[in-house]
Coordinates of C-alpha atoms and ligand atoms in Angstrom, one line a residue:
Chain S
M725 CA 0.0 0.0 0.0
I726 CA 1.2 3.5 -0.8
E727 CA 0.0 6.2 1.5
I728 CA 0.6 9.8 0.6
E729 CA -0.2 12.2 3.4
N730 CA -0.3 16.0 2.9
V731 CA 2.8 16.1 0.8
H732 CA 4.3 19.4 -0.1
K733 CA 7.2 19.9 -2.4
S734 CA 8.8 22.9 -4.1
F735 CA 11.7 23.5 -6.4
G736 CA 13.2 26.8 -5.0
E737 CA 10.3 29.3 -5.0
L738 CA 8.1 27.2 -7.2
K739 CA 5.5 25.2 -5.2
V740 CA 5.0 22.0 -7.2
L741 CA 3.0 19.8 -4.8
K742 CA 0.6 21.6 -2.4
G743 CA -0.7 19.0 0.0
I744 CA -1.4 15.8 -1.8
N745 CA -3.4 13.1 0.0
L746 CA -3.7 9.7 -1.7
T747 CA -3.8 6.1 -0.9
V748 CA -3.1 3.4 -3.5
D749 CA -4.0 -0.2 -2.5
K750 CA -2.3 -3.4 -3.5
G751 CA -3.5 -4.5 -6.9
E752 CA -5.0 -1.1 -7.8
V753 CA -4.4 0.7 -11.1
L754 CA -4.4 4.4 -10.6
T755 CA -4.0 6.7 -13.5
V756 CA -3.0 10.3 -13.1
I757 CA -4.0 13.0 -15.6
G758 CA -3.6 16.7 -15.6
G759 CA -2.0 19.6 -17.4
S760 CA 1.7 20.2 -18.0
G761 CA 3.5 21.3 -14.9
S762 CA 0.8 20.2 -12.5
G763 CA 3.3 18.0 -10.6
K764 CA 2.5 14.5 -11.8
S765 CA 6.1 13.5 -12.6
T766 CA 7.3 15.1 -9.4
L767 CA 4.9 13.0 -7.3
L768 CA 6.2 9.8 -8.9
T769 CA 9.8 10.7 -8.2
C770 CA 9.0 11.5 -4.6
I771 CA 7.3 8.1 -4.1
N772 CA 10.5 6.3 -4.7
G773 CA 12.7 8.9 -3.1
L774 CA 14.5 10.2 -6.1
E775 CA 13.3 13.7 -5.0
P776 CA 13.0 14.8 -1.4
I777 CA 9.8 16.3 -0.1
D778 CA 9.4 19.4 2.1
S779 CA 6.7 18.2 4.4
G780 CA 4.1 15.4 4.8
R781 CA 4.8 11.7 4.5
I782 CA 4.9 9.0 1.9
V783 CA 4.7 5.5 3.4
V784 CA 5.2 2.4 1.3
D785 CA 4.2 -0.9 3.0
G786 CA 4.8 0.7 6.3
T787 CA 8.2 2.3 5.4
D788 CA 8.4 6.0 5.5
V789 CA 10.2 6.8 2.3
H790 CA 11.7 10.1 3.4
A791 CA 12.5 9.2 7.0
R792 CA 16.2 9.6 7.9
G793 CA 17.1 6.0 8.4
T794 CA 15.3 4.6 5.3
D795 CA 17.4 2.5 3.0
L796 CA 16.2 3.9 -0.3
N797 CA 18.3 1.6 -2.4
K798 CA 16.5 -1.3 -0.8
L799 CA 13.1 0.3 -1.0
R800 CA 13.5 1.0 -4.7
R801 CA 13.8 -2.7 -5.4
K802 CA 10.1 -3.0 -4.9
I803 CA 9.1 0.2 -6.7
G804 CA 9.8 0.0 -10.4
I805 CA 9.6 3.3 -12.4
V806 CA 9.6 3.8 -16.1
F807 CA 10.1 7.3 -17.5
Q808 CA 9.0 9.1 -20.6
Q809 CA 12.5 9.0 -21.9
W810 CA 13.3 5.3 -22.0
N811 CA 16.9 5.7 -20.7
A812 CA 18.5 2.5 -22.1
F813 CA 22.0 1.9 -20.9
P814 CA 23.6 2.4 -24.4
H815 CA 26.8 0.4 -23.7
L816 CA 24.9 -2.8 -22.8
T817 CA 22.9 -5.2 -25.0
V818 CA 19.2 -5.6 -24.3
L819 CA 19.8 -8.7 -22.3
E820 CA 22.6 -7.0 -20.3
N821 CA 20.4 -4.0 -19.7
V822 CA 17.8 -6.1 -18.0
M823 CA 20.3 -8.4 -16.2
L824 CA 22.4 -5.7 -14.6
A825 CA 20.3 -4.7 -11.6
P826 CA 19.3 -8.3 -10.7
R827 CA 22.9 -9.2 -10.7
K828 CA 24.4 -6.2 -8.9
V829 CA 21.5 -5.1 -6.7
L830 CA 19.9 -8.5 -5.9
G831 CA 23.2 -10.4 -6.1
L832 CA 21.8 -13.1 -8.3
S833 CA 24.1 -15.4 -10.2
K834 CA 24.6 -14.8 -14.0
A835 CA 22.4 -17.8 -14.8
E836 CA 19.6 -16.7 -12.5
A837 CA 19.7 -13.2 -13.7
E838 CA 19.7 -14.3 -17.3
E839 CA 16.7 -16.6 -16.7
I840 CA 14.7 -13.7 -15.2
A841 CA 15.8 -11.3 -17.9
V842 CA 14.9 -13.6 -20.8
K843 CA 11.5 -14.3 -19.1
Q844 CA 10.7 -10.6 -18.7
L845 CA 11.9 -9.7 -22.2
T846 CA 9.8 -12.5 -23.7
H847 CA 6.9 -11.2 -21.6
V848 CA 7.1 -7.8 -23.3
G849 CA 7.7 -9.3 -26.7
L850 CA 11.4 -8.8 -27.1
A851 CA 12.6 -12.4 -27.1
E852 CA 14.2 -11.9 -30.5
K853 CA 16.3 -8.9 -29.5
L854 CA 18.4 -10.2 -26.6
S855 CA 21.8 -9.5 -28.1
V856 CA 20.9 -6.3 -29.8
Y857 CA 22.2 -2.9 -28.6
P858 CA 19.4 -0.4 -27.7
N859 CA 20.3 2.1 -30.5
R860 CA 19.3 -0.6 -33.0
M861 CA 15.7 -0.7 -31.7
S862 CA 12.7 1.5 -32.2
G863 CA 11.5 3.8 -29.4
G864 CA 8.6 1.5 -28.6
Q865 CA 11.0 -1.5 -28.3
Q866 CA 13.3 0.5 -26.1
Q867 CA 10.4 1.5 -23.9
R868 CA 9.3 -2.1 -23.6
M869 CA 12.9 -3.0 -22.7
A870 CA 12.8 -0.3 -19.9
I871 CA 9.6 -1.9 -18.6
A872 CA 11.2 -5.4 -18.7
R873 CA 14.2 -4.0 -16.9
A874 CA 12.1 -2.6 -14.1
L875 CA 10.0 -5.9 -13.9
A876 CA 13.2 -8.0 -13.6
M877 CA 13.5 -6.7 -10.1
S878 CA 10.1 -8.3 -9.3
P879 CA 8.7 -5.0 -8.0
E880 CA 5.5 -4.9 -6.1
Y881 CA 4.6 -1.4 -7.5
M882 CA 5.1 0.1 -10.9
L883 CA 5.2 3.8 -11.6
F884 CA 4.8 4.8 -15.3
D885 CA 5.5 8.4 -16.2
E886 CA 4.0 9.2 -19.6
V887 CA 5.7 6.2 -21.1
T888 CA 4.1 6.7 -24.5
S889 CA 4.5 10.5 -24.9
A890 CA 7.9 10.4 -26.7
L891 CA 6.8 7.6 -29.1
D892 CA 5.6 7.8 -32.7
P893 CA 1.8 7.3 -32.7
M894 CA 2.4 4.0 -34.5
L895 CA 4.4 2.6 -31.5
V896 CA 2.1 3.8 -28.7
G897 CA -0.2 0.7 -29.1
E898 CA 2.4 -1.9 -28.4
V899 CA 3.5 -0.2 -25.2
L900 CA 0.0 0.4 -24.0
D901 CA -0.7 -3.3 -24.6
T902 CA 2.2 -4.1 -22.3
L903 CA 0.7 -2.0 -19.6
R904 CA -2.7 -3.5 -20.1
M905 CA -1.2 -6.9 -19.7
L906 CA 0.5 -5.9 -16.4
A907 CA -2.7 -4.4 -15.1
S908 CA -4.6 -7.6 -15.9
E909 CA -2.0 -9.6 -14.0
G910 CA -2.8 -7.7 -10.9
M911 CA 0.3 -5.4 -10.7
T912 CA -0.2 -2.3 -8.5
M913 CA 0.4 0.6 -10.9
I914 CA 0.4 4.4 -10.9
C915 CA 0.3 5.6 -14.5
V916 CA 0.7 9.2 -15.5
T917 CA -0.7 9.4 -19.0
H918 CA -2.3 11.5 -21.6
E919 CA -4.0 8.5 -23.2
M920 CA -7.6 9.1 -22.0
K921 CA -9.0 6.0 -23.7
F922 CA -6.4 3.8 -22.0
A923 CA -7.0 5.5 -18.7
R924 CA -10.7 4.8 -18.9
E925 CA -10.1 1.2 -19.8
V926 CA -7.6 0.0 -17.3
S927 CA -7.9 2.2 -14.3
D928 CA -9.6 1.5 -11.0
R929 CA -9.5 5.2 -10.2
V930 CA -8.4 8.3 -12.1
A931 CA -6.8 11.3 -10.4
F932 CA -6.9 14.7 -11.9
F933 CA -4.0 17.0 -10.9
H934 CA -4.2 20.8 -11.3
Q935 CA -1.4 23.2 -10.2
G936 CA 0.0 21.0 -7.5
I937 CA -3.4 19.9 -6.1
M938 CA -5.3 16.7 -6.7
A939 CA -8.5 18.4 -7.8
E940 CA -10.5 15.2 -8.2
I941 CA -10.2 11.5 -7.9
A942 CA -12.9 9.0 -8.9
A943 CA -13.7 5.9 -10.8
P944 CA -13.0 6.4 -14.5
E945 CA -16.7 6.4 -15.6
Q946 CA -17.5 9.0 -13.0
L947 CA -14.5 11.2 -13.7
F948 CA -14.7 11.1 -17.5
D949 CA -18.5 11.2 -17.8
A950 CA -19.5 13.3 -14.9
P951 CA -16.6 15.3 -13.7
Q952 CA -17.3 17.4 -10.6
H953 CA -14.4 19.9 -10.5
P954 CA -14.6 22.8 -13.0
E955 CA -10.9 22.4 -13.9
T956 CA -11.5 18.7 -14.7
K957 CA -14.3 19.7 -17.0
K958 CA -12.1 22.3 -18.7
F959 CA -9.2 19.8 -19.1
L960 CA -11.3 17.0 -20.5
A961 CA -13.1 19.4 -22.9
A962 CA -9.7 20.5 -24.1
T963 CA -8.3 17.0 -24.6
H964 CA -11.2 15.5 -26.4
Chain G
M1284 CA 74.9 3.5 -48.7
F1285 CA 75.0 6.3 -46.2
N1286 CA 78.1 8.0 -45.2
T1287 CA 77.6 8.4 -41.5
A1288 CA 79.7 8.2 -38.4
L1289 CA 76.7 6.8 -36.5
T1290 CA 77.6 3.5 -34.9
W1291 CA 75.5 0.6 -33.6
N1292 CA 76.4 1.8 -30.1
D1293 CA 75.0 5.2 -30.8
L1294 CA 71.7 3.7 -31.9
V1295 CA 71.6 1.7 -28.6
F1296 CA 72.2 5.0 -26.8
L1297 CA 69.2 6.5 -28.6
A1298 CA 67.1 3.5 -27.8
Q1299 CA 68.0 3.9 -24.1
G1300 CA 66.9 7.5 -24.4
A1301 CA 63.6 6.4 -25.9
G1302 CA 63.3 3.9 -23.0
M1303 CA 63.6 6.8 -20.6
T1304 CA 61.0 8.8 -22.5
L1305 CA 58.6 5.9 -22.3
M1306 CA 59.3 5.3 -18.6
V1307 CA 58.7 8.9 -17.6
T1308 CA 55.6 9.0 -19.8
A1309 CA 54.1 5.7 -18.6
V1310 CA 54.6 6.6 -14.9
S1311 CA 53.3 10.1 -15.3
V1312 CA 50.3 9.2 -17.4
A1313 CA 49.4 6.3 -15.1
A1314 CA 49.7 8.4 -11.9
G1315 CA 48.2 11.5 -13.5
T1316 CA 45.2 9.5 -14.7
V1317 CA 44.5 8.0 -11.3
L1318 CA 44.8 11.4 -9.7
G1319 CA 42.8 13.0 -12.5
I1320 CA 40.0 10.5 -11.8
V1321 CA 40.0 11.2 -8.1
F1322 CA 40.2 15.0 -8.6
G1323 CA 37.5 14.8 -11.3
L1324 CA 35.2 12.9 -9.0
I1325 CA 35.8 15.4 -6.2
R1326 CA 35.0 18.3 -8.5
V1327 CA 31.8 16.7 -9.8
Q1328 CA 30.6 15.5 -6.3
C1329 CA 31.5 18.5 -4.2
G1330 CA 30.3 21.2 -6.6
P1331 CA 32.1 24.3 -7.7
Y1332 CA 32.1 26.0 -4.3
W1333 CA 33.8 23.3 -2.2
S1334 CA 36.2 22.3 -4.9
A1335 CA 37.3 25.8 -5.6
P1336 CA 40.7 25.5 -4.0
L1337 CA 41.4 22.3 -5.9
T1338 CA 40.2 23.9 -9.2
F1339 CA 42.5 26.8 -8.5
A1340 CA 45.5 24.6 -7.9
L1341 CA 44.9 22.6 -11.0
D1342 CA 44.5 25.8 -13.0
V1343 CA 48.0 26.8 -11.9
F1344 CA 49.4 23.5 -13.1
R1345 CA 47.6 24.0 -16.5
S1346 CA 48.8 27.5 -17.0
V1347 CA 52.4 27.7 -15.8
P1348 CA 54.8 26.3 -18.5
L1349 CA 56.0 22.8 -17.7
L1350 CA 59.6 23.8 -17.9
I1351 CA 59.1 26.3 -15.0
Q1352 CA 57.2 23.7 -13.0
L1353 CA 60.1 21.2 -13.4
V1354 CA 62.8 23.7 -12.4
L1355 CA 60.7 25.0 -9.5
G1356 CA 59.8 21.5 -8.5
N1357 CA 63.4 20.5 -8.4
A1358 CA 64.3 23.5 -6.4
L1359 CA 61.5 22.8 -4.0
Q1360 CA 62.5 19.2 -3.4
S1361 CA 66.1 20.3 -2.7
I1362 CA 65.0 23.0 -0.3
M1363 CA 62.8 20.5 1.5
K1364 CA 65.7 18.1 1.5
L1365 CA 63.7 15.3 0.0
G1366 CA 66.7 14.0 -1.8
W1367 CA 64.8 12.9 -4.8
P1368 CA 66.7 11.8 -7.8
P1369 CA 65.8 13.7 -11.1
F1370 CA 63.7 10.8 -12.3
T1371 CA 61.4 11.0 -9.3
T1372 CA 61.1 14.7 -9.4
S1373 CA 60.4 14.6 -13.1
C1374 CA 57.7 12.0 -12.6
V1375 CA 56.1 13.8 -9.7
V1376 CA 55.9 17.1 -11.6
L1377 CA 54.7 15.5 -14.9
S1378 CA 52.1 13.5 -13.0
L1379 CA 50.6 16.6 -11.4
Y1380 CA 50.7 18.4 -14.8
T1381 CA 48.9 15.4 -16.4
A1382 CA 46.5 15.2 -13.5
A1383 CA 45.5 18.8 -14.0
Y1384 CA 44.5 18.1 -17.6
C1385 CA 43.0 14.7 -16.9
T1386 CA 40.7 16.2 -14.2
E1387 CA 39.0 18.3 -16.9
I1388 CA 38.7 15.3 -19.2
V1389 CA 37.1 13.2 -16.4
R1390 CA 34.8 16.0 -15.4
G1391 CA 33.7 16.4 -19.0
G1392 CA 33.2 12.7 -19.4
I1393 CA 31.1 12.3 -16.3
G1394 CA 29.1 15.4 -17.3
A1395 CA 28.3 13.8 -20.7
V1396 CA 26.4 10.9 -19.1
P1397 CA 22.7 12.0 -19.2
P1398 CA 21.3 12.6 -15.7
T1399 CA 18.2 10.7 -16.8
T1400 CA 20.2 7.6 -17.5
R1401 CA 21.8 7.8 -14.1
R1402 CA 18.4 8.4 -12.5
A1403 CA 17.2 5.2 -14.2
A1404 CA 20.1 3.3 -12.7
R1405 CA 19.4 4.6 -9.2
S1406 CA 15.7 3.9 -9.6
L1407 CA 16.6 0.2 -10.1
G1408 CA 18.1 0.3 -6.6
M1409 CA 21.7 0.7 -7.6
T1410 CA 23.8 2.6 -5.1
W1411 CA 25.8 5.7 -6.0
W1412 CA 28.9 3.5 -6.4
Q1413 CA 27.2 0.9 -8.6
D1414 CA 25.9 3.7 -10.8
M1415 CA 29.4 5.1 -11.1
R1416 CA 31.0 1.7 -11.7
Y1417 CA 28.5 0.1 -14.2
I1418 CA 26.9 3.1 -15.9
V1419 CA 29.0 6.3 -15.6
A1420 CA 32.5 4.8 -15.9
P1421 CA 31.9 2.9 -19.1
L1422 CA 30.0 5.7 -20.8
A1423 CA 32.4 8.5 -19.6
T1424 CA 35.4 6.4 -20.7
R1425 CA 34.0 6.3 -24.2
V1426 CA 33.5 10.0 -24.4
S1427 CA 36.8 10.8 -22.8
L1428 CA 39.0 8.4 -24.7
P1429 CA 40.0 10.7 -27.7
S1430 CA 41.0 13.5 -25.4
W1431 CA 42.9 11.1 -23.1
I1432 CA 44.9 9.7 -26.0
G1433 CA 45.7 13.3 -27.1
L1434 CA 46.8 14.1 -23.6
T1435 CA 49.1 11.0 -23.5
L1436 CA 50.7 11.8 -26.8
G1437 CA 51.2 15.4 -25.6
V1438 CA 52.8 14.3 -22.3
M1439 CA 55.1 12.0 -24.3
K1440 CA 56.4 15.0 -26.3
D1441 CA 56.4 17.4 -23.3
S1442 CA 58.4 14.8 -21.3
A1443 CA 61.4 15.9 -23.4
L1444 CA 61.7 18.9 -21.0
V1445 CA 62.9 16.6 -18.2
L1446 CA 66.3 16.9 -19.9
W1447 CA 66.6 20.1 -17.9
L1448 CA 66.8 18.1 -14.8
G1449 CA 69.6 16.1 -16.3
L1450 CA 67.7 13.0 -17.4
I1451 CA 68.9 11.6 -20.7
E1452 CA 65.7 10.9 -22.6
L1453 CA 65.2 10.6 -26.3
L1454 CA 65.7 14.2 -27.3
R1455 CA 68.7 14.8 -25.0
A1456 CA 70.3 11.6 -26.3
S1457 CA 69.9 12.9 -29.8
Q1458 CA 71.4 16.3 -28.8
I1459 CA 74.4 14.6 -27.4
L1460 CA 74.9 12.7 -30.6
V1461 CA 74.4 15.8 -32.7
T1462 CA 77.1 17.6 -30.8
R1463 CA 79.5 14.8 -31.1
L1464 CA 78.9 13.7 -34.7
Q1465 CA 77.8 17.0 -36.3
E1466 CA 75.1 15.3 -38.3
P1467 CA 72.0 17.2 -37.0
L1468 CA 69.5 16.5 -39.8
F1469 CA 70.2 12.8 -40.0
I1470 CA 70.1 12.2 -36.2
L1471 CA 67.0 14.4 -35.7
L1472 CA 65.3 12.5 -38.4
I1473 CA 66.0 9.2 -36.6
C1474 CA 64.9 10.8 -33.3
G1475 CA 61.6 12.0 -34.9
A1476 CA 61.0 8.6 -36.4
I1477 CA 61.5 7.0 -33.0
Y1478 CA 58.9 9.4 -31.5
F1479 CA 56.6 8.4 -34.2
I1480 CA 57.1 4.7 -33.7
I1481 CA 56.2 4.9 -30.0
S1482 CA 53.3 7.3 -30.6
F1483 CA 51.7 5.5 -33.5
P1484 CA 50.5 2.4 -31.6
I1485 CA 48.9 4.6 -28.9
A1486 CA 47.1 6.7 -31.5
R1487 CA 45.9 3.5 -33.3
L1488 CA 44.8 1.9 -30.0
G1489 CA 42.5 4.9 -29.5
G1490 CA 41.1 4.6 -33.0
Y1491 CA 40.6 0.9 -32.6
L1492 CA 38.7 1.3 -29.2
E1493 CA 36.6 4.1 -30.6
K1494 CA 35.6 2.0 -33.6
R1495 CA 34.8 -1.0 -31.4
W1496 CA 32.6 1.0 -29.1
S1497 CA 30.9 3.2 -31.5
P1498 CA 28.2 0.9 -32.9
N1499 CA 26.9 0.5 -29.4
D1500 CA 26.1 4.1 -28.8
Ligands
ATP1700 N1 14.4 19.3 -11.0 C1 13.6 20.4 -11.1 N2 14.1 21.6 -10.8 C2 13.3 22.7 -10.9 N3 12.0 22.7 -11.3 C3 11.5 21.5 -11.6 C4 12.2 20.3 -11.6 N4 11.4 19.3 -12.0 C5 10.2 19.8 -12.3 N5 10.3 21.2 -12.1 C6 9.1 22.1 -12.2 O1 8.1 21.6 -11.4 C7 6.8 21.8 -12.1 C8 6.1 20.5 -12.1 O2 6.8 19.6 -12.9 P1 6.3 18.1 -13.2 O3 7.4 17.5 -14.1 O4 6.0 17.4 -12.0 O5 5.0 18.3 -14.0 P2 4.1 17.3 -14.8 O6 2.8 17.4 -14.3 O7 4.8 16.0 -14.9 O8 4.1 18.0 -16.3 P3 4.2 17.3 -17.7 O9 2.8 16.8 -18.1 O10 4.7 18.4 -18.6 O11 5.2 16.2 -17.6 C9 7.1 22.3 -13.5 O12 6.9 23.7 -13.5 C10 8.6 22.1 -13.6 O13 9.2 23.1 -14.4
MG1701 MG1 5.8 14.9 -16.4

């Protein structure tokens, strides 16, 4: 369970999160929508401790992420994150990209790590690409590799930050299919996305962010068909 | 064929000079690179403010002519009664000189690794050190290699200045022969050829590694 309590965060003078309260249960799929600069990405990076917060608390399975003694490297093993920019390690093959963290972070043997990596890469449809270098693959393939790389750590939570935004429209489908598959397998996910159709289809709940505030959170039918907050209405009208 | 007074023994003498050049260069580049990596990391990790004294010191080593550094270094070691032989003094000064340049190369190489790539590594649970070791080091090495090869070749030629401390390296050995045999053009030609023969493999090694790594980037 991820519990976010009254989280405030600013970059210098700029207040980016202004008191976010949110609980995500095991097995839930939450999508986050909202305008540019509303703090969606920042919230995700705060959840796995890549960014510090100013006040409030984020608790993952009972561990306070931002408490002093928390071992973030250990915590991050169970929170996978995939970014908009796919961030392949360019000097490693696809297989090595996925094997690296299981070997070095989890301390698995080469054979064990390889087995896991092959399994995850097959899962996302890249079984043919094991010995290829990332720059030889399309954006969609690199993004699926990044997903497999995160999954190879057997995370309990997955955070996706606009994973299709940097892709050609042609390649969006294959990545969304991968996310759908994960959702159907019961993975706990927080997806920041601009794909409204996808959000409606896979989410248990949809949260709308506006200027650092979570303006509205509801089941997808409710949020998309009968939005309550005026800003949600405006945003949905603009994106349709 | 040639009408020259150069004997087999003279050639051996030149080869010994070349050996000295290689030794001084190898020691200085090795030590300078290790120091450069350490200083480069300090500069990247501590930020411009805390590393300002180090930056200043390295700027001094980069801007004062090497000859002056060698002479001052030698004077300093004798004032401090360190009793260093010229070889040690030469290597220490050249190492610091190399380190000053290498620090910049290392800093540039680390800076060239995209922060988003490093963030991805950390988000997988890798520690700072693992990120450095498995992501930053290989990527930065690729970026820095051409400059590092250039630095090595430069240090090899600059190492000729250690003759001022009395070391007989390649250039000094040639000078001695020129004075004795009065055949400057011929001997300097041989000297230049020897410099080329030792530089060429290093330059080629750089080209080879660059080519080997490039399809992966
Ligand atoms: N590292 C940073 N340093 C300074 N400002 C930042 C940093 N990261 C984000 N910001 C600022 O914080 C605000 C919120 O950014 P964030 O990336 O969370 O928005 P977002 O909702 O993800 O937007 P988008 O849909 O464009 O990705 C923006 O104004 C952004 O410029
Ligand atoms: Mg964002």
